[in-house]
Coordinates of C-alpha atoms in Angstrom, one line a residue:
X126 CA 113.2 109.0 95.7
X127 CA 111.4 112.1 96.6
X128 CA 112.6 113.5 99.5
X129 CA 109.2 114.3 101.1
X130 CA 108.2 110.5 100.0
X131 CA 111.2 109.3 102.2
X132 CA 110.9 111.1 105.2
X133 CA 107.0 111.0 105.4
X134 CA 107.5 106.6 105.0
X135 CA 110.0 106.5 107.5
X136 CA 108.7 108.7 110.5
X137 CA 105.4 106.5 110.1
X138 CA 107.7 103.8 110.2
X139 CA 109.2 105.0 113.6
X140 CA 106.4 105.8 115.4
X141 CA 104.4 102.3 115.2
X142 CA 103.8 100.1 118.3
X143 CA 102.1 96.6 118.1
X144 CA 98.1 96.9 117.4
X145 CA 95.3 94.8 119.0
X146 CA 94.0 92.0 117.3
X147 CA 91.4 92.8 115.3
X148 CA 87.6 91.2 115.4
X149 CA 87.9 88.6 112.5
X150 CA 91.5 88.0 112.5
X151 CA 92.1 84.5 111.5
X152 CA 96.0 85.0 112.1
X153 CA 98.9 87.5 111.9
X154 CA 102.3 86.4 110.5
X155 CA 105.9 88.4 112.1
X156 CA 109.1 88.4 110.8
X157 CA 108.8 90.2 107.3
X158 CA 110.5 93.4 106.4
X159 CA 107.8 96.3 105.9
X160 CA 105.5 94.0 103.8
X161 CA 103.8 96.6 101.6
X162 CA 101.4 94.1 99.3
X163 CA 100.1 90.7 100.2
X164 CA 98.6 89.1 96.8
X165 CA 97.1 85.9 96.1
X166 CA 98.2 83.5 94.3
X167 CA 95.4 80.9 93.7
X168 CA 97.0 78.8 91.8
X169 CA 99.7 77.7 94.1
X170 CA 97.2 78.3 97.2
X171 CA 99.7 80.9 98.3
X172 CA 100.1 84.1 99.5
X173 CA 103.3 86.6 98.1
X174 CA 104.5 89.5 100.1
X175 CA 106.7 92.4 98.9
X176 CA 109.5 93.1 101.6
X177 CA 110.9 96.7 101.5
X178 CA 113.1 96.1 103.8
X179 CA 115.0 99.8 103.8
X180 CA 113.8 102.8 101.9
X181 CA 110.4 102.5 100.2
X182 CA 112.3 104.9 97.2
X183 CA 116.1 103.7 97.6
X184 CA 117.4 101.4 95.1
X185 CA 119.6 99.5 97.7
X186 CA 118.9 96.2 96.4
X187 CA 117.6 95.1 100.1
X188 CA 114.3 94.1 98.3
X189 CA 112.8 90.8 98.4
X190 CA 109.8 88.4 98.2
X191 CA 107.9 85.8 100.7
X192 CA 105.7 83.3 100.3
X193 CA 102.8 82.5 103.1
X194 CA 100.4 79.5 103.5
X195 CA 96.8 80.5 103.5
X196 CA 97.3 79.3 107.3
X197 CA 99.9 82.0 108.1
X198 CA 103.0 80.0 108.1
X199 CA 106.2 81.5 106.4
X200 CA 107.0 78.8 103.6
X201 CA 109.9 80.7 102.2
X202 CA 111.2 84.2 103.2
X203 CA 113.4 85.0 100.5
X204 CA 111.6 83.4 97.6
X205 CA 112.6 86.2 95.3
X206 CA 115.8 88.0 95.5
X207 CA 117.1 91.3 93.6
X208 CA 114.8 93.7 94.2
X209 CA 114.9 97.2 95.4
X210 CA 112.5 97.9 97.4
X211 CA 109.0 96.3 96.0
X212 CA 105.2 97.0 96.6
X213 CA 102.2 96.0 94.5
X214 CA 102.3 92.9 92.5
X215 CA 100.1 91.2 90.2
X216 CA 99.8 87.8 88.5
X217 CA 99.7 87.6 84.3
X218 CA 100.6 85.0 82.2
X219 CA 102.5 82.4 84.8
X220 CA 104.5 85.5 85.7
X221 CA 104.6 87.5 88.7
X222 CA 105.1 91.5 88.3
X223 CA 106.1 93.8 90.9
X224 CA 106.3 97.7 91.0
X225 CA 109.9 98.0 92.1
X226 CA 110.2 102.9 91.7
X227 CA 110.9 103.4 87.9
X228 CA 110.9 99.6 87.4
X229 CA 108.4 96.6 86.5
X230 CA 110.3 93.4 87.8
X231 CA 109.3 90.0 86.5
X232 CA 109.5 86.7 88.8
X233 CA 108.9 83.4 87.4
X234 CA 105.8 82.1 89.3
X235 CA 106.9 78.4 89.4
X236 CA 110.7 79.0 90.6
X237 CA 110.8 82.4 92.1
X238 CA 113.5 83.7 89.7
X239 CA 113.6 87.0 88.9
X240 CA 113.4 86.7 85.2
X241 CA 112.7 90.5 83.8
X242 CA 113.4 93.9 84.7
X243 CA 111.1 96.5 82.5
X244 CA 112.2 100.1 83.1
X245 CA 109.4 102.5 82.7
X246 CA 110.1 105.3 81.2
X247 CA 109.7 108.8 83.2
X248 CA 108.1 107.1 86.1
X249 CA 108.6 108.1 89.3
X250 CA 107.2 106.0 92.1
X251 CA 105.3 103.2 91.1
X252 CA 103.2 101.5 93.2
X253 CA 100.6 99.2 93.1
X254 CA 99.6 96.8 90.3
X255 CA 97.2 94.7 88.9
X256 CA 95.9 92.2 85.7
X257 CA 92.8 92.7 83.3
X258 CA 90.9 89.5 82.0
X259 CA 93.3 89.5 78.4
X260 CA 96.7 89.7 80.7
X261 CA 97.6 93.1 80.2
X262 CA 98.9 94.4 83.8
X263 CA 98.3 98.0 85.1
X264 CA 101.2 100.1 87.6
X265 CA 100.3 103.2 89.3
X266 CA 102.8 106.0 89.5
X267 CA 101.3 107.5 92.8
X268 CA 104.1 111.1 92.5
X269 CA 102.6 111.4 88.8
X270 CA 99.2 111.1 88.2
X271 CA 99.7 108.7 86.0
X272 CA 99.1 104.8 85.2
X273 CA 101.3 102.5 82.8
X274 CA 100.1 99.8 81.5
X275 CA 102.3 96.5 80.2
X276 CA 101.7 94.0 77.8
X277 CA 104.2 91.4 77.7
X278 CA 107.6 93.4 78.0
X279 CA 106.0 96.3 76.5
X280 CA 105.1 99.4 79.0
X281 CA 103.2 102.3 78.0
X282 CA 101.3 105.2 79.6
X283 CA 97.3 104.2 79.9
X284 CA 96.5 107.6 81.3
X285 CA 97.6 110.7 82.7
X286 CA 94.7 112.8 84.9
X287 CA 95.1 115.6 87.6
X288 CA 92.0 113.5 88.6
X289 CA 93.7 110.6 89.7
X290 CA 95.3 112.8 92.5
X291 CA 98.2 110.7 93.7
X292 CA 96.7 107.0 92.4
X293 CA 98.3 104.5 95.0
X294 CA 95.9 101.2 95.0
X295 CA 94.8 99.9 91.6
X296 CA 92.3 96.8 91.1
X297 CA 90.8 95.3 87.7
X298 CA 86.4 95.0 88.1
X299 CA 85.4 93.7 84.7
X300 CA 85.7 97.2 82.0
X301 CA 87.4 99.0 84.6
X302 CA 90.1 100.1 87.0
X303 CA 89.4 100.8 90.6
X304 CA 91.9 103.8 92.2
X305 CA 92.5 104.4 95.1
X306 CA 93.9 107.9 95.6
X307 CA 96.1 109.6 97.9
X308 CA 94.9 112.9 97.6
X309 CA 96.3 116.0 96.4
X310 CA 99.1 118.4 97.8
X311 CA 101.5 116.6 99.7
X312 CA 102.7 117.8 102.5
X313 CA 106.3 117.0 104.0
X314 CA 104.1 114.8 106.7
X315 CA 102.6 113.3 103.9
X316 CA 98.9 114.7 105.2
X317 CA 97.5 116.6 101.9
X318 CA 95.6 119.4 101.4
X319 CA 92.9 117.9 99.8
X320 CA 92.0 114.2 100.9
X321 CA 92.1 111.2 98.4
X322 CA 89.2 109.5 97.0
X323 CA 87.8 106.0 95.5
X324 CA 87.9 106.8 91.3
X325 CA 87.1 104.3 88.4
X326 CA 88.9 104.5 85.3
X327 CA 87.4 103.1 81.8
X328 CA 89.5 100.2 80.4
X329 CA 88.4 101.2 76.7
X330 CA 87.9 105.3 77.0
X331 CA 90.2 105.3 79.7
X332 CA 87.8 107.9 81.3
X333 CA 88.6 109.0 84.5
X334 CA 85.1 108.9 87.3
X335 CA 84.4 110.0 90.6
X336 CA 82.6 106.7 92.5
X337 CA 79.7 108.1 93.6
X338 CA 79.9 109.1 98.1
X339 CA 83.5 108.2 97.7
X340 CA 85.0 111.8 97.2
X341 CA 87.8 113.1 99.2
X342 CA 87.6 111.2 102.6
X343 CA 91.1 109.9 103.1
X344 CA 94.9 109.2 102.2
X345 CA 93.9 105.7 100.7
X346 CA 96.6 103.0 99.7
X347 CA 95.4 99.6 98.7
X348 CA 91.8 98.6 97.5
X349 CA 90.3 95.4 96.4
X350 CA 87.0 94.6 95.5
X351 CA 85.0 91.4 96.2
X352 CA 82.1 91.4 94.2
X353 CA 80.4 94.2 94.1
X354 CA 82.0 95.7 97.8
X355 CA 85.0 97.8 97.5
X356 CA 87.6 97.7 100.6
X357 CA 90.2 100.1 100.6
X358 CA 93.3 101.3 103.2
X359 CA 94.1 104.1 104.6
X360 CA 97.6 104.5 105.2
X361 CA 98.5 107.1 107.6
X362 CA 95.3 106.3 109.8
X363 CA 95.2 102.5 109.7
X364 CA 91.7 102.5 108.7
X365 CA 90.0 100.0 106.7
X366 CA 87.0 101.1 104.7
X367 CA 83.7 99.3 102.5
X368 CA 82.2 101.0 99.9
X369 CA 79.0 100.0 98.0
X370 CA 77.9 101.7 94.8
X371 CA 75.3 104.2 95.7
X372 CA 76.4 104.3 99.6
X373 CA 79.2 105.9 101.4
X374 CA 82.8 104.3 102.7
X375 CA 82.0 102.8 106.1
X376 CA 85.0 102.4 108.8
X377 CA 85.1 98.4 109.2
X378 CA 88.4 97.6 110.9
X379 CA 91.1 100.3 112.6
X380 CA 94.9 99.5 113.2
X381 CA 98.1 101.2 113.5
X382 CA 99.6 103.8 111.0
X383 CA 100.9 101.6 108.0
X384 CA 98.4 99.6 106.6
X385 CA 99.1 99.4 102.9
X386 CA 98.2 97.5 99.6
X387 CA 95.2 94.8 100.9
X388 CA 95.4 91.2 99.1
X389 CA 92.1 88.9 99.1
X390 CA 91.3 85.2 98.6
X391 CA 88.3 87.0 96.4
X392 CA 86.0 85.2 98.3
X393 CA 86.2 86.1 102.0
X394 CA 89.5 86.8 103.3
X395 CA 91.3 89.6 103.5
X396 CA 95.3 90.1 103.6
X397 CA 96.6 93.2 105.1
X398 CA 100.2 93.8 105.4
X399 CA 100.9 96.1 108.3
X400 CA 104.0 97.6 106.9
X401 CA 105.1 99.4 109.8
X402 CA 104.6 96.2 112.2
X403 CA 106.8 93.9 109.7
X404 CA 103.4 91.7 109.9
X405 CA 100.6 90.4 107.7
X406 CA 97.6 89.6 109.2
X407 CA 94.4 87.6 107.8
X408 CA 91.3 88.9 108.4
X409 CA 87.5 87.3 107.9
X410 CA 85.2 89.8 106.0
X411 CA 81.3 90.0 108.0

C-alpha cells in the first residue's frame, strides 16, 4: 500500500476515543475490527460489515466479514473468511462483492463462502462499491482517479478523470453514479490541498459533473442517497453531511475521526461504521 495511505489510516486510528451518542441513534454495535462499510442486505434483513482488522493497504489475510441484525446484535462475526483487508461492498446477482486493494472478492450471499477473487488490473486502492439496476457493479480506486466496473467476472475501467479527485464513496441513483471525493493533493496527514467534493458521473457518457453547491468542502468517504437527499462522510472530521440538488451540504450529525463508507435501510436508517471505534452505530434520519 502507499506509504502515505498507511500512515495517514493508522495515526487516525491511534488517536480516537469513544464519541457521544448521537441524537437519533437507535443503537451502536462493539466488538468489530475497524468496520469500514456497513451494507444492507434486504433480502436476508441483514446488515454486512467489512472488518479490516490490520492495515487498510496490507495483504495480511486478517480480513473478514460480519453479519448484524437490523436490531444491532452480532449474528455471526466471522461470516466471511480470506480477506485482506476489505471495505466497500455491494450486492449483484445473489453474490456479495467486496473491494479487497487490487482485488474484487466474491462471497456467496447464502453461505458466506468466499467463492471469487477478481484481480483488477493496475489498480491501486480500491475502495468502495456499488450495483446499477442490470447488475453490473462499480469499484472506486480512490489513489487513481479511476473507477472499474465488473460484469460477472469481467472488470474493466468505466472512467478515468483528474475530476474525480481521489473518488472514495460510490452510489448507483437511477442513470448515474454518485462520488464522493477525497480531494486532491494528499498530504502525508492525509489533509489535501484542495478539498473533496460531491460529483455525478453518467452511466451511459460516463461524463464526469460537478453537483451543483457541493464543490470542494471536505475529505468525503462514504455517500448514499435516499431519494432524492444525498448523505455523505467525512472521514478525518467525523462529519456527516445532506445534500439536496440545488442547495448546499448541511452538517447533520458530528463524531469522532473515522467515520467511513455509510450503509442505509433506503428508507430511514442510516448505518455508519465508526472505523476507528471498532463500532457500527444505527442512526434515525429527521
Amino acid at each position: 500500500m502507499n506509504t502515505l495511505v498507511t500512515s495517514a489510516f493508522l495515526a487516525v486510528i491511534g488517536s480516537a476515543s469513544v464519541p457521544a451518542a448521537q441524537a437519533g441513534e437507535l443503537w451502536r454495535t462493539a466488538g468489530l475490527e475497524q468496520p469500514e462499510s456497513a451494507l444492507f442486505d434486504a433480502a436476508n434483513n441483514r446488515i454486512i460489515v467489512s472488518n479490516i482488522s490490520g492495515n487498510p493497504g496490507e495483504a495480511d489475510g486478517n480480513g473478514y466479514l460480519s453479519v448484524l441484525s437490523v436490531d444491532g446484535k452480532t449474528i455471526t462475526q466471522h461470516w466471511a473468511d480470506g480477506m485482506d483487508a476489505p471495505k466497500g461492498m455491494a450486492i449483484a446477482g445473489g453474490k456479495l462483492y467486496i473491494a479487497d486493494i487490487t482485488k474484487v472478492r466474491v462471497v456467496d450471499l447464502a453461505s458466506g463462502k468466499l467463492v471469487a477473487s477478481i484481480a483488477v488490473p493496475n489498480a491501486v486502492f480500491l475502495n468502495d462499491m456499488t450495483s446499477d439496476p442490470s447488475g453490473k457493479v462499480y469499484v472506486t480506486d480512490m489513489l487513481a482517479d479511476a473507477i472499474y466496473r465488473i460484469d460477472g467476472d469481467r472488470p474493466e475501467l468505466f472512467v478515468r478523470d483528474p475530476m474525480l479527485a481521489s473518488p472514495n464513496g460510490v452510489f448507483a441513483d437511477g442513470n448515474r453514479l454518485i462520488v464522493a471525493s477525497w480531494g486532491k493533493g494528499i498530504k502525508p496527514d492525509f489533509s489535501t490541498a484542495e478539498p473533496g467534493s460531491l460529483l455525478s458521473v453518467d452511466l451511459s457518457s460516463k461524463v464526469v459533473s460537478p453537483l451543483p453547491g457541493a464543490q470542494k468542502f471536505a475529505d468525503l468517504d462514504g455517500v448514499i442517497a435516499i431519494g432524492d437527499t444525498i448523505y455523505a462522510t467525512a472521514y478525518m472530521t467525523g462529519t456527516l453531511y445532506r445534500y439536496h440538488a440545488g442547495g448546499v451540504p448541511e452538517a447533520v450529525a458530528h463524531f469522532k475521526p473515522g467515520s467511513a463508507d455509510i450503509g442505509t435501510d433506503g428508507k430511514s436508517i442510516l448505518y455508519v461504521p465508526r472505523m476507528n471505534e471498532s463500532e457500527v452505530a444505527a442512526m434515525k434520519l429527521d
